[in-house]
Amino acid sequence: MTTVSIITPVYNDFPGLRETVDSLAALSTSVDWEYTVVDNGSTDGTYDRAARYVEDRLEGTVLLEDGIQSSYAARNAGVRHSDGDVLAFVDADMTVPEGWLGDALDVFRAAEADYMGCAVELELPDDPSVAARYDHHSGFPVGHYLEHQRFAPTCCLFVRREVFADVGLFDHRLTSGGDKEFGNRVDEAGYDLHFAPGVTMFHPVRDSLGALVRKDLRVGQGLCQLQRYHPDRYGSPGIPPRPSGVKQPDPDLERRERLTFGALETALTGVRGIGYYREYLAGERARGPGEAPELED
């Protein structure tokens, strides 16, 4: 029987983690599974609160990874600690329906997949802001990512354990883009990448301009880091990659909404550029050749 290890990284977000844990506690499945939360050095008491809550609700494990500030380092700690044949990654603040795990594993087995992304539906709050409406409209195109960029986001990812044993863990040096780098590495190794459009997970929208800006700064930073650490695949640092995944507003939107979303997309593309060049300049000052840590086996 296949066993599944579900892994959730968290940083300063106990409320989001609580939502995730509550949805996992309501799973209805015969699948043998275990749960591990990895706190990435939270400073707001999340670790202590999570340790009590996760043990009480799921008899799960809460680990602390505070040596490296990186969600990918946290996920790696979860992989090392887990015992499942299949690793499932669910971010803190995501929720799943009660049949999610059984449905996902059925698709995973039927497709004989090695690496699989689930569908993600963004949830709007009541009376959503412009930022929330924009984020919801932009969507979470996991199928597009898999088809055109050969990766799935780590918030909705299933991977066989032997894949990690073969190609290594996530690159913990990356602030953003570690999901893309890992997926590309898995694809280049010849493994099967699969999309499960009928297996849906839920994620809240980013509902403020500040949240959108912080995300795109991280994305820009990650683009530069991908080039710094993996130039053979992503190009040389200092020459930004051409923008990909630019989301053009739906022509069926009202004109005012369409113009607003278009302006936001243009501005956030610029924010990614700022993040890129901040990392380029800071990275060149902070790190010389050969100082970046190696990927872990």
Short mmCIF file of C-alpha atoms in Angstrom, two decimals:
data_model
loop_
_atom_site.label_atom_id
_atom_site.label_comp_id
_atom_site.label_asym_id
_atom_site.label_seq_id
_atom_site.Cartn_x
_atom_site.Cartn_y
_atom_site.Cartn_z
CA MET A 1 0.00 0.00 0.00
CA THR A 2 1.23 3.48 -0.86
CA THR A 3 1.92 5.73 2.12
CA VAL A 4 1.83 9.52 1.85
CA SER A 5 3.74 12.12 3.83
CA ILE A 6 2.09 15.56 3.78
CA ILE A 7 4.52 18.42 4.44
CA THR A 8 3.68 22.03 5.27
CA PRO A 9 6.29 24.79 5.70
CA VAL A 10 5.23 27.77 7.81
CA TYR A 11 6.68 31.13 8.80
CA ASN A 12 4.86 33.60 11.06
CA ASP A 13 1.42 32.36 10.01
CA PHE A 14 -0.31 30.30 12.67
CA PRO A 15 -3.81 31.42 11.55
CA GLY A 16 -3.11 30.19 8.02
CA LEU A 17 -1.63 26.94 9.32
CA ARG A 18 -4.67 26.39 11.54
CA GLU A 19 -6.94 26.61 8.47
CA THR A 20 -4.77 24.03 6.69
CA VAL A 21 -4.66 21.66 9.66
CA ASP A 22 -8.43 21.86 10.17
CA SER A 23 -9.07 20.94 6.53
CA LEU A 24 -6.63 18.01 6.71
CA ALA A 25 -8.24 16.80 9.94
CA ALA A 26 -11.52 16.49 8.02
CA LEU A 27 -10.08 14.22 5.31
CA SER A 28 -12.12 11.13 4.56
CA THR A 29 -9.74 8.52 3.16
CA SER A 30 -8.36 5.03 3.65
CA VAL A 31 -4.91 6.22 2.56
CA ASP A 32 -2.13 5.69 5.12
CA TRP A 33 -0.70 9.19 5.69
CA GLU A 34 1.39 11.20 8.11
CA TYR A 35 1.72 14.94 8.61
CA THR A 36 4.75 17.11 9.24
CA VAL A 37 4.88 20.88 9.73
CA VAL A 38 8.26 22.61 9.48
CA ASP A 39 8.55 26.04 11.07
CA ASN A 40 11.16 28.17 9.31
CA GLY A 41 12.25 30.19 12.34
CA SER A 42 9.04 32.10 13.06
CA THR A 43 9.38 35.10 15.37
CA ASP A 44 5.72 35.41 16.43
CA GLY A 45 5.22 32.23 18.45
CA THR A 46 3.96 30.13 15.54
CA TYR A 47 6.25 27.21 16.40
CA ASP A 48 4.96 26.73 19.96
CA ARG A 49 1.32 27.21 18.98
CA ALA A 50 1.70 24.88 15.99
CA ALA A 51 3.34 22.17 18.10
CA ARG A 52 0.33 22.04 20.41
CA TYR A 53 -2.32 22.37 17.71
CA VAL A 54 -0.91 19.87 15.20
CA GLU A 55 -0.33 17.22 17.85
CA ASP A 56 -3.84 17.70 19.20
CA ARG A 57 -5.66 17.73 15.86
CA LEU A 58 -3.63 15.30 13.75
CA GLU A 59 -1.03 13.65 15.98
CA GLY A 60 1.42 15.17 13.53
CA THR A 61 4.98 16.38 13.98
CA VAL A 62 6.26 19.95 14.09
CA LEU A 63 9.93 20.51 13.26
CA LEU A 64 12.08 23.63 13.45
CA GLU A 65 14.36 24.64 10.56
CA ASP A 66 15.92 27.92 11.62
CA GLY A 67 19.41 27.40 10.22
CA ILE A 68 18.45 28.52 6.70
CA GLN A 69 15.76 31.13 6.03
CA SER A 70 14.09 29.51 3.03
CA SER A 71 10.77 27.77 2.53
CA TYR A 72 12.66 25.25 0.40
CA ALA A 73 14.99 24.46 3.31
CA ALA A 74 11.89 23.87 5.43
CA ARG A 75 10.44 21.52 2.82
CA ASN A 76 13.77 19.68 2.62
CA ALA A 77 13.70 19.14 6.39
CA GLY A 78 10.22 17.68 6.00
CA VAL A 79 11.37 15.33 3.24
CA ARG A 80 14.30 14.09 5.33
CA HIS A 81 12.07 13.47 8.33
CA SER A 82 9.24 11.73 6.47
CA ASP A 83 8.76 8.06 5.64
CA GLY A 84 6.09 8.09 2.91
CA ASP A 85 6.45 6.58 -0.55
CA VAL A 86 4.86 9.77 -1.91
CA LEU A 87 5.50 13.30 -0.63
CA ALA A 88 2.63 15.81 -0.81
CA PHE A 89 3.30 19.52 -0.24
CA VAL A 90 0.56 21.82 1.05
CA ASP A 91 1.30 25.43 2.02
CA ALA A 92 0.10 26.95 5.27
CA ASP A 93 -3.09 28.92 4.42
CA MET A 94 -4.31 26.37 1.85
CA THR A 95 -7.33 24.14 2.40
CA VAL A 96 -8.47 20.89 0.79
CA PRO A 97 -11.84 19.11 0.47
CA GLU A 98 -12.41 15.90 2.41
CA GLY A 99 -11.84 13.66 -0.64
CA TRP A 100 -8.67 15.43 -1.80
CA LEU A 101 -6.03 12.91 -0.73
CA GLY A 102 -7.82 9.81 -1.99
CA ASP A 103 -8.72 11.48 -5.29
CA ALA A 104 -5.17 12.76 -5.79
CA LEU A 105 -3.61 9.38 -5.08
CA ASP A 106 -6.06 7.65 -7.44
CA VAL A 107 -5.00 9.97 -10.27
CA PHE A 108 -1.33 9.66 -9.32
CA ARG A 109 -1.48 5.86 -9.49
CA ALA A 110 -3.61 5.71 -12.65
CA ALA A 111 -1.26 8.06 -14.50
CA GLU A 112 1.81 6.26 -13.14
CA ALA A 113 3.07 9.75 -12.41
CA ASP A 114 6.34 10.57 -10.72
CA TYR A 115 5.52 14.24 -10.14
CA MET A 116 2.03 15.76 -10.16
CA GLY A 117 0.45 19.16 -9.69
CA CYS A 118 -3.13 19.66 -8.53
CA ALA A 119 -5.53 22.41 -9.57
CA VAL A 120 -5.65 25.49 -7.32
CA GLU A 121 -8.74 27.64 -6.95
CA LEU A 122 -8.29 31.14 -5.54
CA GLU A 123 -10.94 32.20 -3.03
CA LEU A 124 -12.27 35.75 -2.95
CA PRO A 125 -13.28 37.40 0.34
CA ASP A 126 -16.55 39.28 0.71
CA ASP A 127 -16.36 42.76 -0.82
CA PRO A 128 -12.94 42.11 -2.45
CA SER A 129 -10.42 44.89 -3.04
CA VAL A 130 -9.00 45.73 -6.46
CA ALA A 131 -5.86 43.79 -5.55
CA ALA A 132 -7.93 40.73 -4.58
CA ARG A 133 -9.97 40.89 -7.79
CA TYR A 134 -6.78 41.22 -9.83
CA ASP A 135 -5.13 38.26 -8.11
CA HIS A 136 -8.26 36.16 -8.58
CA HIS A 137 -8.51 37.10 -12.25
CA SER A 138 -4.84 36.32 -12.81
CA GLY A 139 -5.54 32.83 -11.56
CA PHE A 140 -3.21 29.99 -10.64
CA PRO A 141 -2.58 28.26 -14.00
CA VAL A 142 -0.92 25.06 -12.79
CA GLY A 143 -1.72 23.23 -16.04
CA HIS A 144 -0.08 26.03 -18.05
CA TYR A 145 3.01 25.93 -15.84
CA LEU A 146 3.35 22.18 -16.33
CA GLU A 147 2.81 22.27 -20.08
CA HIS A 148 4.95 25.27 -20.93
CA GLN A 149 7.46 25.68 -18.09
CA ARG A 150 7.65 22.08 -16.84
CA PHE A 151 6.97 22.59 -13.16
CA ALA A 152 4.15 22.75 -10.62
CA PRO A 153 4.08 25.13 -7.64
CA THR A 154 5.16 23.54 -4.38
CA CYS A 155 1.84 24.47 -2.74
CA CYS A 156 0.03 21.70 -4.65
CA LEU A 157 2.69 19.11 -5.48
CA PHE A 158 2.96 15.31 -5.21
CA VAL A 159 6.35 13.62 -5.78
CA ARG A 160 7.56 10.04 -5.46
CA ARG A 161 10.27 9.62 -2.83
CA GLU A 162 12.61 7.94 -5.30
CA VAL A 163 12.60 11.11 -7.42
CA PHE A 164 14.16 13.05 -4.55
CA ALA A 165 16.63 10.20 -3.99
CA ASP A 166 17.67 10.47 -7.64
CA VAL A 167 17.73 14.20 -8.45
CA GLY A 168 18.20 15.71 -4.99
CA LEU A 169 16.14 18.05 -2.85
CA PHE A 170 14.94 21.62 -3.44
CA ASP A 171 17.64 24.25 -3.90
CA HIS A 172 17.43 26.04 -0.56
CA ARG A 173 19.49 28.99 -1.83
CA LEU A 174 16.53 30.30 -3.80
CA THR A 175 14.13 32.84 -2.36
CA SER A 176 11.64 32.12 -5.16
CA GLY A 177 11.70 29.83 -8.18
CA GLY A 178 12.79 26.70 -6.33
CA ASP A 179 9.64 24.96 -7.52
CA LYS A 180 10.53 25.76 -11.13
CA GLU A 181 14.16 24.69 -10.74
CA PHE A 182 13.19 21.41 -9.10
CA GLY A 183 10.49 20.66 -11.67
CA ASN A 184 12.89 21.39 -14.53
CA ARG A 185 15.48 19.12 -12.94
CA VAL A 186 12.92 16.33 -12.57
CA ASP A 187 11.82 16.79 -16.19
CA GLU A 188 15.40 16.72 -17.49
CA ALA A 189 15.98 13.48 -15.59
CA GLY A 190 13.22 11.88 -17.68
CA TYR A 191 10.47 11.54 -15.09
CA ASP A 192 6.78 11.88 -15.90
CA LEU A 193 5.15 15.21 -15.00
CA HIS A 194 1.37 15.11 -14.70
CA PHE A 195 -1.48 17.55 -14.07
CA ALA A 196 -4.61 16.55 -12.12
CA PRO A 197 -7.23 19.12 -13.20
CA GLY A 198 -10.00 17.36 -11.28
CA VAL A 199 -8.17 17.44 -7.93
CA THR A 200 -8.67 20.92 -6.50
CA MET A 201 -7.06 22.72 -3.58
CA PHE A 202 -8.00 26.18 -2.32
CA HIS A 203 -5.82 29.22 -1.70
CA PRO A 204 -6.83 32.70 -0.47
CA VAL A 205 -6.12 35.60 -2.82
CA ARG A 206 -3.60 38.28 -1.98
CA ASP A 207 -5.90 41.09 -1.02
CA SER A 208 -3.63 44.14 -0.83
CA LEU A 209 -1.31 45.96 -3.18
CA GLY A 210 1.49 45.50 -0.66
CA ALA A 211 1.08 41.72 -0.75
CA LEU A 212 1.22 41.73 -4.56
CA VAL A 213 4.34 43.92 -4.54
CA ARG A 214 6.11 41.72 -1.98
CA LYS A 215 5.34 38.64 -4.06
CA ASP A 216 6.70 40.15 -7.27
CA LEU A 217 9.82 41.46 -5.55
CA ARG A 218 10.49 37.86 -4.42
CA VAL A 219 9.80 36.55 -7.92
CA GLY A 220 12.29 39.02 -9.41
CA GLN A 221 14.87 38.12 -6.79
CA GLY A 222 14.38 34.44 -7.55
CA LEU A 223 14.82 34.99 -11.30
CA CYS A 224 18.26 36.45 -10.67
CA GLN A 225 19.16 33.67 -8.25
CA LEU A 226 18.15 31.03 -10.80
CA GLN A 227 20.66 32.54 -13.20
CA ARG A 228 23.37 32.89 -10.55
CA TYR A 229 23.17 29.27 -9.40
CA HIS A 230 22.00 27.59 -12.62
CA PRO A 231 23.37 29.65 -15.54
CA ASP A 232 23.47 26.69 -17.93
CA ARG A 233 19.70 26.44 -17.71
CA TYR A 234 18.55 30.02 -17.11
CA GLY A 235 21.22 32.32 -18.58
CA SER A 236 23.82 34.66 -17.15
CA PRO A 237 23.08 37.03 -14.24
CA GLY A 238 22.67 40.65 -15.28
CA ILE A 239 20.54 39.85 -18.31
CA PRO A 240 16.96 39.39 -17.08
CA PRO A 241 14.91 36.66 -18.75
CA ARG A 242 12.06 37.80 -20.96
CA PRO A 243 8.85 38.13 -18.94
CA SER A 244 6.83 34.95 -18.98
CA GLY A 245 3.36 34.25 -17.73
CA VAL A 246 2.18 37.83 -18.25
CA LYS A 247 -1.55 37.67 -17.69
CA GLN A 248 -3.49 39.82 -20.13
CA PRO A 249 -6.89 40.97 -18.80
CA ASP A 250 -9.87 39.06 -20.15
CA PRO A 251 -11.46 41.08 -22.98
CA ASP A 252 -14.90 40.25 -21.56
CA LEU A 253 -14.21 42.30 -18.43
CA GLU A 254 -15.75 45.71 -18.03
CA ARG A 255 -13.54 48.33 -19.61
CA ARG A 256 -12.66 50.01 -16.31
CA GLU A 257 -11.65 46.70 -14.70
CA ARG A 258 -9.70 45.67 -17.78
CA LEU A 259 -7.72 48.92 -17.83
CA THR A 260 -7.06 48.69 -14.08
CA PHE A 261 -5.82 45.12 -14.32
CA GLY A 262 -3.64 45.97 -17.32
CA ALA A 263 -2.05 48.86 -15.45
CA LEU A 264 -1.45 46.63 -12.42
CA GLU A 265 0.18 43.94 -14.53
CA THR A 266 2.51 46.49 -16.15
CA ALA A 267 3.44 47.95 -12.77
CA LEU A 268 4.07 44.53 -11.21
CA THR A 269 6.26 43.51 -14.15
CA GLY A 270 8.36 46.56 -13.24
CA VAL A 271 8.40 45.46 -9.60
CA ARG A 272 9.82 42.09 -10.67
CA GLY A 273 12.56 43.99 -12.50
CA ILE A 274 13.37 45.93 -9.33
CA GLY A 275 13.57 42.68 -7.36
CA TYR A 276 15.85 41.21 -10.02
CA TYR A 277 18.34 44.07 -10.00
CA ARG A 278 18.32 44.41 -6.21
CA GLU A 279 19.36 40.77 -6.00
CA TYR A 280 21.90 41.18 -8.78
CA LEU A 281 23.66 44.08 -7.04
CA ALA A 282 23.34 42.71 -3.50
CA GLY A 283 24.38 39.22 -4.56
CA GLU A 284 27.49 40.41 -6.33
CA ARG A 285 28.55 42.28 -3.20
CA ALA A 286 27.61 39.57 -0.74
CA ARG A 287 28.85 36.45 -2.49
CA GLY A 288 31.91 35.71 -4.52
CA PRO A 289 32.30 32.77 -6.93
CA GLY A 290 31.91 29.40 -5.30
CA GLU A 291 30.46 30.64 -2.02
CA ALA A 292 26.89 29.52 -2.61
CA PRO A 293 26.04 26.26 -0.78
CA GLU A 294 25.82 23.10 -2.84
CA LEU A 295 22.55 21.30 -3.38
CA GLU A 296 21.96 18.55 -0.88
CA ASP A 297 21.79 14.93 -1.97
#
